[in-house]
């Protein structure tokens, strides 16, 4: 374009500070509300196409948060069940507690004797071993899940950076268009001033020297007309570019918000699973799991008191079930918590920490759903036509996804 030379050089992108995944997820979670508000302000509700697209995005966001909560609540129910079991054990009769304590002490002694035979050292710590024993039945699946979550995390993070860059680029384009419009205004004012001065000069020459200035005036008028035509053409092109850029920016913000929600949920899921197994990543979890499986096979060959140990465990499970404990079997691997009150406090603290993380994630997704539902209700209340659009989008979505 003619006025392209007035375009400013774009600033070089700043180097972002790298935050730990959990802190980054928290920061992004705070940004989502601001971006959602920005999207709400920029969407033209009166435009039917934009309105339908916006309603569809809100519905999809609600469904995604709902699906996340359904998965999280299953794990939350298990953790809550373990905490209720501890409460039942605390409230049991003294004579029942004595039997459980004696049985737990016997199991602990047998397990120490068994462990004495395990001379080989394995490359995992006590906390990791305890986690593997607690979640042995699902550890193999969790290894695969954590790998998939980490692979998905890379993809989501790449999408996040790409969309963020696209959003910043579009904002930069908007600033450039505004600057170009300003340049056009300056050029228009300068041209008007020059024409005014020239007109005064021609008038002075005509009156003072009685010279025919028709040709210069016509030539100048023709030149001014051409320049004015170019300015109007550029201004029209800038307005068109601004409309297109605004639409692209709104879509980029919408997509960015959805990706941010996925990133926050995925990051918290990875953090929870790593905390659950006391590992840093899927590679370490897989290594620890393999080491544990190898150790388990060797322990099985060296176990001499298996019959007595199993017998004591059966007694412990039976006594705990008499108390009403639901997940009685898990306490066979946590007898120290029954024997030592401090250990029981640690177990309770660990369960509360896990439940708090899950509760936080549930609250986050619930907040997302409430915000989006509130926005749908706001749109419903504006006009009856908008309410029909909402119902139409919901009906179509339910037809396409009846399970939802």
PDB file of N, CA and C in Angstrom, residues 100-112 130 316 329-348:
ATOM      1  N   UNK A 100      -8.063 -55.473  66.823  1.00  0.00           N
ATOM      2  CA  UNK A 100      -7.484 -54.916  65.593  1.00  0.00           C
ATOM      3  C   UNK A 100      -6.029 -54.540  65.815  1.00  0.00           C
ATOM      4  N   UNK A 101      -5.724 -53.920  66.967  1.00  0.00           N
ATOM      5  CA  UNK A 101      -4.351 -53.512  67.260  1.00  0.00           C
ATOM      6  C   UNK A 101      -3.426 -54.719  67.388  1.00  0.00           C
ATOM      7  N   UNK A 102      -3.884 -55.756  68.083  1.00  0.00           N
ATOM      8  CA  UNK A 102      -3.068 -56.967  68.229  1.00  0.00           C
ATOM      9  C   UNK A 102      -2.831 -57.633  66.876  1.00  0.00           C
ATOM     10  N   UNK A 103      -3.879 -57.728  66.084  1.00  0.00           N
ATOM     11  CA  UNK A 103      -3.743 -58.336  64.757  1.00  0.00           C
ATOM     12  C   UNK A 103      -2.813 -57.509  63.880  1.00  0.00           C
ATOM     13  N   UNK A 104      -2.963 -56.202  63.945  1.00  0.00           N
ATOM     14  CA  UNK A 104      -2.096 -55.326  63.153  1.00  0.00           C
ATOM     15  C   UNK A 104      -0.643 -55.457  63.592  1.00  0.00           C
ATOM     16  N   UNK A 105      -0.417 -55.570  64.898  1.00  0.00           N
ATOM     17  CA  UNK A 105       0.951 -55.734  65.405  1.00  0.00           C
ATOM     18  C   UNK A 105       1.555 -57.047  64.919  1.00  0.00           C
ATOM     19  N   UNK A 106       0.734 -58.112  64.914  1.00  0.00           N
ATOM     20  CA  UNK A 106       1.220 -59.406  64.423  1.00  0.00           C
ATOM     21  C   UNK A 106       1.558 -59.320  62.939  1.00  0.00           C
ATOM     22  N   UNK A 107       0.695 -58.686  62.194  1.00  0.00           N
ATOM     23  CA  UNK A 107       0.960 -58.511  60.754  1.00  0.00           C
ATOM     24  C   UNK A 107       2.230 -57.704  60.547  1.00  0.00           C
ATOM     25  N   UNK A 108       2.390 -56.666  61.352  1.00  0.00           N
ATOM     26  CA  UNK A 108       3.586 -55.824  61.225  1.00  0.00           C
ATOM     27  C   UNK A 108       4.855 -56.626  61.487  1.00  0.00           C
ATOM     28  N   UNK A 109       4.812 -57.481  62.505  1.00  0.00           N
ATOM     29  CA  UNK A 109       5.980 -58.307  62.821  1.00  0.00           C
ATOM     30  C   UNK A 109       6.281 -59.290  61.693  1.00  0.00           C
ATOM     31  N   UNK A 110       5.242 -59.920  61.159  1.00  0.00           N
ATOM     32  CA  UNK A 110       5.438 -60.859  60.054  1.00  0.00           C
ATOM     33  C   UNK A 110       5.975 -60.150  58.815  1.00  0.00           C
ATOM     34  N   UNK A 111       5.498 -58.977  58.583  1.00  0.00           N
ATOM     35  CA  UNK A 111       5.970 -58.226  57.424  1.00  0.00           C
ATOM     36  C   UNK A 111       7.427 -57.795  57.601  1.00  0.00           C
ATOM     37  N   UNK A 112       7.816 -57.473  58.821  1.00  0.00           N
ATOM     38  CA  UNK A 112       9.216 -57.128  59.081  1.00  0.00           C
ATOM     39  C   UNK A 112      10.124 -58.335  58.866  1.00  0.00           C
ATOM     40  N   UNK A 130       5.019 -47.568  49.095  1.00  0.00           N
ATOM     41  CA  UNK A 130       3.718 -47.540  49.752  1.00  0.00           C
ATOM     42  C   UNK A 130       2.611 -47.188  48.765  1.00  0.00           C
ATOM     43  N   UNK A 316      -7.814 -59.378  60.339  1.00  0.00           N
ATOM     44  CA  UNK A 316      -7.883 -57.918  60.390  1.00  0.00           C
ATOM     45  C   UNK A 316      -9.021 -57.389  59.510  1.00  0.00           C
ATOM     46  N   UNK A 329      -9.517 -54.052  53.114  1.00  0.00           N
ATOM     47  CA  UNK A 329      -8.307 -54.713  52.622  1.00  0.00           C
ATOM     48  C   UNK A 329      -7.099 -53.782  52.558  1.00  0.00           C
ATOM     49  N   UNK A 330      -7.344 -52.514  52.297  1.00  0.00           N
ATOM     50  CA  UNK A 330      -6.218 -51.592  52.124  1.00  0.00           C
ATOM     51  C   UNK A 330      -5.413 -51.412  53.406  1.00  0.00           C
ATOM     52  N   UNK A 331      -6.054 -51.660  54.560  1.00  0.00           N
ATOM     53  CA  UNK A 331      -5.370 -51.468  55.834  1.00  0.00           C
ATOM     54  C   UNK A 331      -4.371 -52.570  56.137  1.00  0.00           C
ATOM     55  N   UNK A 332      -4.432 -53.643  55.355  1.00  0.00           N
ATOM     56  CA  UNK A 332      -3.425 -54.697  55.538  1.00  0.00           C
ATOM     57  C   UNK A 332      -2.034 -54.211  55.132  1.00  0.00           C
ATOM     58  N   UNK A 333      -1.988 -53.216  54.292  1.00  0.00           N
ATOM     59  CA  UNK A 333      -0.699 -52.650  53.881  1.00  0.00           C
ATOM     60  C   UNK A 333      -0.392 -51.353  54.622  1.00  0.00           C
ATOM     61  N   UNK A 334      -1.279 -50.991  55.564  1.00  0.00           N
ATOM     62  CA  UNK A 334      -1.077 -49.768  56.336  1.00  0.00           C
ATOM     63  C   UNK A 334      -1.236 -50.035  57.831  1.00  0.00           C
ATOM     64  N   UNK A 335      -0.698 -51.147  58.272  1.00  0.00           N
ATOM     65  CA  UNK A 335      -0.861 -51.516  59.682  1.00  0.00           C
ATOM     66  C   UNK A 335      -0.135 -50.551  60.607  1.00  0.00           C
ATOM     67  N   UNK A 336       0.928 -49.921  60.133  1.00  0.00           N
ATOM     68  CA  UNK A 336       1.632 -48.948  60.968  1.00  0.00           C
ATOM     69  C   UNK A 336       0.711 -47.805  61.364  1.00  0.00           C
ATOM     70  N   UNK A 337      -0.209 -47.470  60.479  1.00  0.00           N
ATOM     71  CA  UNK A 337      -1.158 -46.405  60.788  1.00  0.00           C
ATOM     72  C   UNK A 337      -2.116 -46.825  61.901  1.00  0.00           C
ATOM     73  N   UNK A 338      -2.394 -48.131  61.988  1.00  0.00           N
ATOM     74  CA  UNK A 338      -3.260 -48.638  63.060  1.00  0.00           C
ATOM     75  C   UNK A 338      -2.499 -48.687  64.380  1.00  0.00           C
ATOM     76  N   UNK A 339      -1.209 -49.046  64.295  1.00  0.00           N
ATOM     77  CA  UNK A 339      -0.391 -49.192  65.505  1.00  0.00           C
ATOM     78  C   UNK A 339       0.033 -47.840  66.058  1.00  0.00           C
ATOM     79  N   UNK A 340       0.499 -46.970  65.162  1.00  0.00           N
ATOM     80  CA  UNK A 340       1.045 -45.675  65.573  1.00  0.00           C
ATOM     81  C   UNK A 340       0.065 -44.546  65.233  1.00  0.00           C
ATOM     82  N   UNK A 341      -0.423 -43.832  66.242  1.00  0.00           N
ATOM     83  CA  UNK A 341      -1.347 -42.717  65.964  1.00  0.00           C
ATOM     84  C   UNK A 341      -0.753 -41.664  65.021  1.00  0.00           C
ATOM     85  N   UNK A 342       0.562 -41.434  65.130  1.00  0.00           N
ATOM     86  CA  UNK A 342       1.194 -40.436  64.251  1.00  0.00           C
ATOM     87  C   UNK A 342       1.085 -40.847  62.786  1.00  0.00           C
ATOM     88  N   UNK A 343       1.237 -42.144  62.546  1.00  0.00           N
ATOM     89  CA  UNK A 343       1.113 -42.639  61.174  1.00  0.00           C
ATOM     90  C   UNK A 343      -0.316 -42.455  60.655  1.00  0.00           C
ATOM     91  N   UNK A 344      -1.289 -42.688  61.551  1.00  0.00           N
ATOM     92  CA  UNK A 344      -2.683 -42.497  61.142  1.00  0.00           C
ATOM     93  C   UNK A 344      -2.946 -41.034  60.804  1.00  0.00           C
ATOM     94  N   UNK A 345      -2.314 -40.135  61.561  1.00  0.00           N
ATOM     95  CA  UNK A 345      -2.447 -38.702  61.263  1.00  0.00           C
ATOM     96  C   UNK A 345      -1.888 -38.396  59.880  1.00  0.00           C
ATOM     97  N   UNK A 346      -0.748 -39.018  59.554  1.00  0.00           N
ATOM     98  CA  UNK A 346      -0.136 -38.808  58.236  1.00  0.00           C
ATOM     99  C   UNK A 346      -1.047 -39.319  57.115  1.00  0.00           C
ATOM    100  N   UNK A 347      -1.643 -40.504  57.353  1.00  0.00           N
ATOM    101  CA  UNK A 347      -2.554 -41.061  56.346  1.00  0.00           C
ATOM    102  C   UNK A 347      -3.758 -40.140  56.155  1.00  0.00           C
ATOM    103  N   UNK A 348      -4.312 -39.672  57.271  1.00  0.00           N
ATOM    104  CA  UNK A 348      -5.463 -38.772  57.189  1.00  0.00           C
ATOM    105  C   UNK A 348      -5.094 -37.472  56.458  1.00  0.00           C
TER     106      UNK A 348
END
